[in-house]
PDB file of C-alpha atoms in Angstrom:
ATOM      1  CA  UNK A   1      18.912   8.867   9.759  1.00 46.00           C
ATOM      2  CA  UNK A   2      17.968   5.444   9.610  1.00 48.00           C
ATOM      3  CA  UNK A   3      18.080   3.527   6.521  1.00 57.00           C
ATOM      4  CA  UNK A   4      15.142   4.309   3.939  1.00 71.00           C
ATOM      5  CA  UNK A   5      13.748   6.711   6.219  1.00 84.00           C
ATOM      6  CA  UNK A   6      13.959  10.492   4.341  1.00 88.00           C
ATOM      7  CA  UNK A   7      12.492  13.055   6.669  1.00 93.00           C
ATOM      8  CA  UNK A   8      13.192  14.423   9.676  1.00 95.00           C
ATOM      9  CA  UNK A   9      11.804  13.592  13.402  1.00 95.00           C
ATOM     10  CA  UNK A  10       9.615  16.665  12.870  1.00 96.00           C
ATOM     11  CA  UNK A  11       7.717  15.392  10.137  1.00 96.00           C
ATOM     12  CA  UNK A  12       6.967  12.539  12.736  1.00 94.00           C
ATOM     13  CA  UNK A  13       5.130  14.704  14.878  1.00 96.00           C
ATOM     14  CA  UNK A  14       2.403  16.385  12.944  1.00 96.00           C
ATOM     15  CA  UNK A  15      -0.943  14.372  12.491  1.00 96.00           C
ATOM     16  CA  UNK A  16      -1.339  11.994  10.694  1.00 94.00           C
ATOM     17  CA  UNK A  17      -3.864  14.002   8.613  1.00 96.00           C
ATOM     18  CA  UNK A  18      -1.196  16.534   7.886  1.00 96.00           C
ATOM     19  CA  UNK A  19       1.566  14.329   6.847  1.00 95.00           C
ATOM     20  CA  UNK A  20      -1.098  12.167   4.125  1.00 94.00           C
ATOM     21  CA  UNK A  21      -2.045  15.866   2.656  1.00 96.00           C
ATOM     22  CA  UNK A  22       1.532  16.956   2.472  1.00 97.00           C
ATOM     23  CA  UNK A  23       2.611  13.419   0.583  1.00 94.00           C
ATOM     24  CA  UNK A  24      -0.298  12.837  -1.011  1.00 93.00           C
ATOM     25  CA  UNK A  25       0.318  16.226  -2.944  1.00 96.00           C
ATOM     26  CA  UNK A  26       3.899  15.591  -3.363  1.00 94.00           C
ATOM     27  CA  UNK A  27       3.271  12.448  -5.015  1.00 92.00           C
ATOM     28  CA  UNK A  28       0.899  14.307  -7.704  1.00 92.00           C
ATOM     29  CA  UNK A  29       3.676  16.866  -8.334  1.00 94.00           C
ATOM     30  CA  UNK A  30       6.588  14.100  -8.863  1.00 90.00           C
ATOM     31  CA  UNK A  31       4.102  12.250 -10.481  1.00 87.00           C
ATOM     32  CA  UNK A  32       2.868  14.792 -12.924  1.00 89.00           C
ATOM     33  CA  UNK A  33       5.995  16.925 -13.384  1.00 89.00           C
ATOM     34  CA  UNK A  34       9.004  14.690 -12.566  1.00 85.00           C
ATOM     35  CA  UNK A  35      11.547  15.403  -9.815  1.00 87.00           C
ATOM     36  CA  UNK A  36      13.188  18.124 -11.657  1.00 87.00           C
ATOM     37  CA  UNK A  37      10.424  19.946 -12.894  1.00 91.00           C
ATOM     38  CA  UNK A  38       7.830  19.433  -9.729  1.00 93.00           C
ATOM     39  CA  UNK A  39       7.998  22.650  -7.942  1.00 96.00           C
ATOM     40  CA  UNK A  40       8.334  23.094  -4.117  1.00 96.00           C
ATOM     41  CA  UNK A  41       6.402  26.415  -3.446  1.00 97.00           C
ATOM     42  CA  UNK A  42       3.434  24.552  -5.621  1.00 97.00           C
ATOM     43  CA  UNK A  43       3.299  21.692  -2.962  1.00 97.00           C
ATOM     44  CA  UNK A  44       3.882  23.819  -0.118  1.00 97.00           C
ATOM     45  CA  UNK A  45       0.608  26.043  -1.184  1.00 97.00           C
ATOM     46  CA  UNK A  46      -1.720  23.228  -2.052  1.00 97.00           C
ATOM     47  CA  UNK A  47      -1.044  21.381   0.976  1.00 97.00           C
ATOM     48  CA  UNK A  48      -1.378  24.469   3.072  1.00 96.00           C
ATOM     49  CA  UNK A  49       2.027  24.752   4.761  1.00 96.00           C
ATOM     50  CA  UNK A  50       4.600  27.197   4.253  1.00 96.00           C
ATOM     51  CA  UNK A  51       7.889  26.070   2.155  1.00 96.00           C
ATOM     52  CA  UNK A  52       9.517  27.071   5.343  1.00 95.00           C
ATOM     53  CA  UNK A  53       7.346  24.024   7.085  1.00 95.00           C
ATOM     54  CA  UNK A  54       8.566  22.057   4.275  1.00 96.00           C
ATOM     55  CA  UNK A  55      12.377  21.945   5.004  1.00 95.00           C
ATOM     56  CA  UNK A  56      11.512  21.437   8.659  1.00 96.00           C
ATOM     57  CA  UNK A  57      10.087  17.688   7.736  1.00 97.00           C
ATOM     58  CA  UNK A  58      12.693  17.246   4.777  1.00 97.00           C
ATOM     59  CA  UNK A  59      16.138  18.455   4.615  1.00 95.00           C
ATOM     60  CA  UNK A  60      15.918  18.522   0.550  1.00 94.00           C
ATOM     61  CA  UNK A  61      13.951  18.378  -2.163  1.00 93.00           C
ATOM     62  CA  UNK A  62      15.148  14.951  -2.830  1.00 90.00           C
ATOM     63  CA  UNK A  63      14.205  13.966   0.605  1.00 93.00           C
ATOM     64  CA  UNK A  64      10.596  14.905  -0.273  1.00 94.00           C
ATOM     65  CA  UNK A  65      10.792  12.729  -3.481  1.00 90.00           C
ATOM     66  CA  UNK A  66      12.391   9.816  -1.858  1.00 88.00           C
ATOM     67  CA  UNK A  67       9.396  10.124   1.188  1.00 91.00           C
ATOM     68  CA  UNK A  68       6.923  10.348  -1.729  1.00 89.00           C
ATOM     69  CA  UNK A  69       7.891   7.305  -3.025  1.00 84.00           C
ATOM     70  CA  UNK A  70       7.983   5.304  -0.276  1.00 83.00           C
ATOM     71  CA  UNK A  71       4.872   6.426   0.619  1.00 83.00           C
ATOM     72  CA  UNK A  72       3.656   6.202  -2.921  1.00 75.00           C
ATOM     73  CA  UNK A  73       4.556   2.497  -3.341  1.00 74.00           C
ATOM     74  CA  UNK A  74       4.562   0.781  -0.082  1.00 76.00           C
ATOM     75  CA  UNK A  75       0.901  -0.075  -0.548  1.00 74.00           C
ATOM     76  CA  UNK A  76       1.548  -2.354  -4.136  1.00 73.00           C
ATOM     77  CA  UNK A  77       4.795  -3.265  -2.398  1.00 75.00           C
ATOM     78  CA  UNK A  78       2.658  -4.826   0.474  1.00 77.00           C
ATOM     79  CA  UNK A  79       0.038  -6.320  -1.772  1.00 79.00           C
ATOM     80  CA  UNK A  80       2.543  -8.350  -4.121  1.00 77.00           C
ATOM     81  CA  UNK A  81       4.489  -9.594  -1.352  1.00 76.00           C
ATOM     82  CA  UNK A  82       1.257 -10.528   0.010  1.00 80.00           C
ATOM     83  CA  UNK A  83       0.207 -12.634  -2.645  1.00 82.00           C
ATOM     84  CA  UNK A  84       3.478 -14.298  -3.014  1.00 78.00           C
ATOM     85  CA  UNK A  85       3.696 -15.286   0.758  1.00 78.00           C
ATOM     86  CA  UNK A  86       0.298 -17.125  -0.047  1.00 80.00           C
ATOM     87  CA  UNK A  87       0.186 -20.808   0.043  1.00 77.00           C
ATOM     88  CA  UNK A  88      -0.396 -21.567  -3.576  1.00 80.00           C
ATOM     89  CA  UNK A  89       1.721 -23.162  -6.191  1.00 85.00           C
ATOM     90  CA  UNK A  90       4.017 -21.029  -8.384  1.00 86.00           C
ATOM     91  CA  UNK A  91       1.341 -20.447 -11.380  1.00 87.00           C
ATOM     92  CA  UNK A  92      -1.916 -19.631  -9.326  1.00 90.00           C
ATOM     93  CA  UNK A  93       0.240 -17.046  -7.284  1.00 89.00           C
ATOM     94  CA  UNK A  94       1.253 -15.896 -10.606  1.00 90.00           C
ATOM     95  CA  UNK A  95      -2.237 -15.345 -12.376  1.00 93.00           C
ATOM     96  CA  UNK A  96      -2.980 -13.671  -8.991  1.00 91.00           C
ATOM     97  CA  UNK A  97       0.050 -11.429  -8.972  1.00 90.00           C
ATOM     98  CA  UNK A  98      -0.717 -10.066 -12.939  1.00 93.00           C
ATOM     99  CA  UNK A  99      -4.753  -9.756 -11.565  1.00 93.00           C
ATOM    100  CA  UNK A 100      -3.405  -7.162  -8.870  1.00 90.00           C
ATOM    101  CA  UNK A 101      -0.941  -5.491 -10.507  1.00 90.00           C
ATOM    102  CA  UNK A 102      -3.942  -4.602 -12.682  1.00 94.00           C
ATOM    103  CA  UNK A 103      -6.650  -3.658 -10.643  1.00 92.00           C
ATOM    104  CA  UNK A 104      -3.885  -1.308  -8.325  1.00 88.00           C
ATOM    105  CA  UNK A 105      -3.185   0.386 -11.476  1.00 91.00           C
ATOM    106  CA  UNK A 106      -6.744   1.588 -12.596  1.00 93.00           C
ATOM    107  CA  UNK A 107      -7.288   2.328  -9.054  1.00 89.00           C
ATOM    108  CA  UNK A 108      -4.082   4.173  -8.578  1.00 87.00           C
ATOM    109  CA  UNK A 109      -3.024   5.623 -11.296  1.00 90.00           C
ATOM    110  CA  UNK A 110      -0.869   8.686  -9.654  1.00 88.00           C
ATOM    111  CA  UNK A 111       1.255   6.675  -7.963  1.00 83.00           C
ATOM    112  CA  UNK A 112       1.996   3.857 -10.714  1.00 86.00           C
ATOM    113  CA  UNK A 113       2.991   7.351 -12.525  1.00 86.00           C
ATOM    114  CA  UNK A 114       5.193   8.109  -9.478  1.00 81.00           C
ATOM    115  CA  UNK A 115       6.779   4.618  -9.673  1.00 79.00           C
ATOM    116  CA  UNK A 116       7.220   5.079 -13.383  1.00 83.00           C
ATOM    117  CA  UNK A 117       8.801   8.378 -12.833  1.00 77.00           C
ATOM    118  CA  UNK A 118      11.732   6.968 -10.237  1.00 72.00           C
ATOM    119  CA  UNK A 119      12.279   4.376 -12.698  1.00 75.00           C
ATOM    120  CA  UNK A 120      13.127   6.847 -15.187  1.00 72.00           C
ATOM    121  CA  UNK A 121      14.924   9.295 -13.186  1.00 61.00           C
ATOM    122  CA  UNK A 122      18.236  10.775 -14.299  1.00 64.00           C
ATOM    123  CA  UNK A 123      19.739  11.333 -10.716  1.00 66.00           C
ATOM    124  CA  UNK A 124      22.336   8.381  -9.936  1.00 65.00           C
ATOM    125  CA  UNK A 125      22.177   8.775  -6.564  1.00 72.00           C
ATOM    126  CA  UNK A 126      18.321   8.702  -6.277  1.00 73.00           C
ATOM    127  CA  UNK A 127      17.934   6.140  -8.543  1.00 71.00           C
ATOM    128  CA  UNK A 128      20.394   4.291  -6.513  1.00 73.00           C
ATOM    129  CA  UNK A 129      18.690   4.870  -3.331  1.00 71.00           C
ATOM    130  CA  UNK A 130      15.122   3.653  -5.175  1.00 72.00           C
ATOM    131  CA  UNK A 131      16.142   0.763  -6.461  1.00 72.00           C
ATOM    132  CA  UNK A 132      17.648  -0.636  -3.262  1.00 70.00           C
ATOM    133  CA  UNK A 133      14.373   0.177  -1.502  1.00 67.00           C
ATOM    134  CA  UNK A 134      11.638  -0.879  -4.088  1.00 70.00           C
ATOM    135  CA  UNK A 135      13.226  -4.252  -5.774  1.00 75.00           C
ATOM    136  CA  UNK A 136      14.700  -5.796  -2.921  1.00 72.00           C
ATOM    137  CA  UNK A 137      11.963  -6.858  -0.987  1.00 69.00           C
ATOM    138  CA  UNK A 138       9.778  -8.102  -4.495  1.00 79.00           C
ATOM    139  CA  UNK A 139      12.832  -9.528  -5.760  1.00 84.00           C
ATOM    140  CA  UNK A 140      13.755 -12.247  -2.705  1.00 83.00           C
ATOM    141  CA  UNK A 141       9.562 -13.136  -2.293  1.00 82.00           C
ATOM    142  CA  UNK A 142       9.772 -14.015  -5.980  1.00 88.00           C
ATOM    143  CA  UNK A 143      13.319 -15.627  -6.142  1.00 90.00           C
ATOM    144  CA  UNK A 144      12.128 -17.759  -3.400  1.00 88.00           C
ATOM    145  CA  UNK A 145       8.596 -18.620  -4.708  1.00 88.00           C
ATOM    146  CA  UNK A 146      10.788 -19.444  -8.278  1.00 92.00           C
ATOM    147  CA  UNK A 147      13.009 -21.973  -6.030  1.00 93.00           C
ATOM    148  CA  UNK A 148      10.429 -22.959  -3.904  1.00 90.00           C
ATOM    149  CA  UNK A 149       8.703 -23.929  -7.866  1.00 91.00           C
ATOM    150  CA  UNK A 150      11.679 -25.491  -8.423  1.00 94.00           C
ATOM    151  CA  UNK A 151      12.210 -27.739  -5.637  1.00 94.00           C
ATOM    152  CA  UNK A 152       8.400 -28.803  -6.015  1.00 91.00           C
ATOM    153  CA  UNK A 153       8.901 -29.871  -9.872  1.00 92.00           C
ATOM    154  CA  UNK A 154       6.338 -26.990 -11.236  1.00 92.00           C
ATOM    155  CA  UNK A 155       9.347 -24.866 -12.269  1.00 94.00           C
ATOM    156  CA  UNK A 156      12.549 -25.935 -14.559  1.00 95.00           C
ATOM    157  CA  UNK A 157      15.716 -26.198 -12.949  1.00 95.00           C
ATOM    158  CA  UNK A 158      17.832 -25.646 -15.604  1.00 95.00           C
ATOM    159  CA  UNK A 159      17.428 -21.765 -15.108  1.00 94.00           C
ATOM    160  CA  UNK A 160      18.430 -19.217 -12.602  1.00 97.00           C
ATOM    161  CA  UNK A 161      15.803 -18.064 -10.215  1.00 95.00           C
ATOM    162  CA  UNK A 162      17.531 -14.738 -10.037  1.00 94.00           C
ATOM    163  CA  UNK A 163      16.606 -14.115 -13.799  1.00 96.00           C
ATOM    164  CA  UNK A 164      13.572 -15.790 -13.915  1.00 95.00           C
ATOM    165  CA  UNK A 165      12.669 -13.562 -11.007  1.00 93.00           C
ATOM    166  CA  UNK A 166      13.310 -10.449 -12.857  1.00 94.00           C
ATOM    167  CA  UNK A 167      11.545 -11.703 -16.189  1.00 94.00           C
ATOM    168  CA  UNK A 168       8.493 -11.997 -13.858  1.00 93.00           C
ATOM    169  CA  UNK A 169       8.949  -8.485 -12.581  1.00 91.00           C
ATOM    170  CA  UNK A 170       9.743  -7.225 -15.851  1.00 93.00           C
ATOM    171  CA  UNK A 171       6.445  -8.022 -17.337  1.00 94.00           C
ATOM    172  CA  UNK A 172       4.102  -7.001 -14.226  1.00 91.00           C
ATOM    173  CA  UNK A 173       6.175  -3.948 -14.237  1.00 91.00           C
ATOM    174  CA  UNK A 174       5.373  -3.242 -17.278  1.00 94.00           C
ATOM    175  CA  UNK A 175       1.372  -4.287 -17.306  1.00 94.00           C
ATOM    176  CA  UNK A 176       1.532  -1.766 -14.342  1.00 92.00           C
ATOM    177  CA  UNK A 177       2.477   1.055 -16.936  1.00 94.00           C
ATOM    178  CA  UNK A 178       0.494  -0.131 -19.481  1.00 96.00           C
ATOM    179  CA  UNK A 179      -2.682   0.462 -17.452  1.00 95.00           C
ATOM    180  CA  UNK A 180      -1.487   4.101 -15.690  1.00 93.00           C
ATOM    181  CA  UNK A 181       1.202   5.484 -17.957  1.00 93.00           C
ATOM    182  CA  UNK A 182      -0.246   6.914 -21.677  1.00 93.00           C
ATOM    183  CA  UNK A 183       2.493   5.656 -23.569  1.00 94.00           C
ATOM    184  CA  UNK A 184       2.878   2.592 -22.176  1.00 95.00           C
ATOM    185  CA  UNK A 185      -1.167   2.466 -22.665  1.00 96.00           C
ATOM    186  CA  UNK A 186      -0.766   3.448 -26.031  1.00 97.00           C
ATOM    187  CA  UNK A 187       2.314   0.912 -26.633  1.00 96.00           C
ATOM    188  CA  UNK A 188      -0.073  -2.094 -25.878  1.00 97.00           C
ATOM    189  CA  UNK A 189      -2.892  -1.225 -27.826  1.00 97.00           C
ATOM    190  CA  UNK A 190      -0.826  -1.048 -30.518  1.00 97.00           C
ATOM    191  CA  UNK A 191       0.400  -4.038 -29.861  1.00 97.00           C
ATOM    192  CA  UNK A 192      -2.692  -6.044 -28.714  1.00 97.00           C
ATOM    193  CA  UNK A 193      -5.322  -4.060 -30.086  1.00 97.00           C
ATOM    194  CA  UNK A 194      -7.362  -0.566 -28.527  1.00 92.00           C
ATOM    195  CA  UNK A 195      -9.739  -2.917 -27.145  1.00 96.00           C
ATOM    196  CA  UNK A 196      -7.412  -4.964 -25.101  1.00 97.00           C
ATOM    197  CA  UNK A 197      -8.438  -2.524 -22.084  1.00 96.00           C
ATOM    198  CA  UNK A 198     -11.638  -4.258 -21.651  1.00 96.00           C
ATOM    199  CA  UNK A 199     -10.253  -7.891 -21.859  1.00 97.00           C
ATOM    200  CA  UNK A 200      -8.868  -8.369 -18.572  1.00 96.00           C
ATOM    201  CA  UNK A 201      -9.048 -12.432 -18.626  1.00 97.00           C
ATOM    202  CA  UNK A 202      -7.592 -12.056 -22.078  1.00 97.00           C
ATOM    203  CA  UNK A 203      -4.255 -10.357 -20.529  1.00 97.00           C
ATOM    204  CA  UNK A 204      -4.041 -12.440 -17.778  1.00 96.00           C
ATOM    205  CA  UNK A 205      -4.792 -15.908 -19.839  1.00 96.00           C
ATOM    206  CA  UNK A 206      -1.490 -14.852 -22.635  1.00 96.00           C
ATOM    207  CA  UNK A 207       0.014 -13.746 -19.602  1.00 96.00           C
ATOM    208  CA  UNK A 208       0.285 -16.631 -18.058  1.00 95.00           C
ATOM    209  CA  UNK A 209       0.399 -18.850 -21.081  1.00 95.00           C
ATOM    210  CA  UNK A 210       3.742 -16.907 -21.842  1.00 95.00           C
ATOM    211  CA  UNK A 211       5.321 -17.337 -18.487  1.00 94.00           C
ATOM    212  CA  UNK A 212       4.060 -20.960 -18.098  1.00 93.00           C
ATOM    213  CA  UNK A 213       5.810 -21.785 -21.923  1.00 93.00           C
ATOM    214  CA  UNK A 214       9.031 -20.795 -20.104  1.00 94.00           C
ATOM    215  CA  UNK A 215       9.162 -21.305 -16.866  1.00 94.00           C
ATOM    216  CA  UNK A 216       7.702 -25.234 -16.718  1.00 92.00           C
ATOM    217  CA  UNK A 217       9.483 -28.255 -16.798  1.00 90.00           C
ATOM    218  CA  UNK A 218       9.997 -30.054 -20.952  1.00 74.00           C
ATOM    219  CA  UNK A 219       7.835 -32.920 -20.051  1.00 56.00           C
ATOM    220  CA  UNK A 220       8.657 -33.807 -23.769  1.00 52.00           C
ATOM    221  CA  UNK A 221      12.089 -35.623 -24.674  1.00 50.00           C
ATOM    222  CA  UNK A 222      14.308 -33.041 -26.795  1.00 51.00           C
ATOM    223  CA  UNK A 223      13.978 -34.524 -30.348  1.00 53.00           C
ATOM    224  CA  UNK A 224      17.457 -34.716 -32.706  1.00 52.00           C
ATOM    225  CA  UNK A 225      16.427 -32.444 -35.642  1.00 47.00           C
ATOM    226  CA  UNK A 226      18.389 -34.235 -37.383  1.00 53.00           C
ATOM    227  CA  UNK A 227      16.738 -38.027 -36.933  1.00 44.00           C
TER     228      UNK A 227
END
């Protein structure tokens, strides 16, 4: 089976409108129930297939889940990296990246869930299998938008674009939650107040204020605290 692909040939060659039913199901029940409690006959019956159907497309349950999730995410995967390939400087591909992951997650909140879910998941192997697929691809576009930052003089080069690439990810990772998940919802109106779900330009603005405090260059000789 080829690398990152889950399901069998069969699953290939049912229509398209078949296969969206089956996963977009799937990805409720993950979503909703996690992988060890999201049930197989209940996706079988609501997309109108037979579990016997089922295990002709997907050799195992996890098969299903990892399918989901690819399916699930590919859509903010493409997005993001679409953004970052964009011909801006560093900061305005950053205040665009925090304005998307955003708006994706009030308009898809089931599969934010999903990706919230395979972040959580016990299962080594699966979570193993995940993470290859979903960070790689984010984590080179921003590693080389950081060093691209760098080598233009917007970004400081006294720190590693591998960690500043993850602190970025970090935090839209978590706005993504914040905006789909209830207690990451909960967690940052506690934080930031109940009403900071209708202050958008707020978030992004202290955002981006935060990110820009550590990411740009001193322009400001270090002082001796001591003079």
């Amino acid at each position: 089976m080829h690398k990152n692909v889950y399901h069998k040939p069969t699953f290939d060659n049912i229509s398209e409108e078949k296969r969206k039913k089956i996963l977009d199901v799937a990805v409720n029940e993950f979503a909703n129930h996690g992988f060890e409690n999201a049930n197989i006959n209940t996706i079988a019956k609501k997309a109108d297939v037979s579990v016997g159907s089922l295990y002709k497309y997907f050799d195992t349950k996890a098969d299903l889940f990892l399918t989901s999730v690819n399916y699930g995410v590919s859509s903010l995967e493409r997005i993001l990296a679409q953004v970052v390939s964009m011909d801006d400087d560093v900061m305005i591909k950053l205040e665009k990246l925090v304005r998307a992951a955003i708006k994706y997650s009030r308009e898809n909140t089931v599969m934010i869930k999903l990706y919230n879910e395979f972040t959580t998941e016990n299962n080594a192997e699966l979570g193993e299998k995940l993470a290859e697929r979903m960070e790689s691809v984010t984590a080179d576009a921003y590693r080389k938008a950081i060093i691209k930052g760098q080598i233009d003089g917007e970004i400081r080069t006294d720190i590693d674009p591998g960690m500043a690439a993850l602190m970025v990810d970090n935090l839209l990772m978590n706005l993504q939650f914040s905006y789909a998940c209830t207690y990451y919802g909960r967690r940052l109106g506690i934080y930031a107040g109940k009403d900071i779900f209708n202050k958008d330009d707020f978030v992004v603005e202290n955002v981006l204020r935060f990110v820009k405090s550590a990411l740009k260059p001193n322009i400001y000789p270090e002082r001796n605290v001591n003079t």
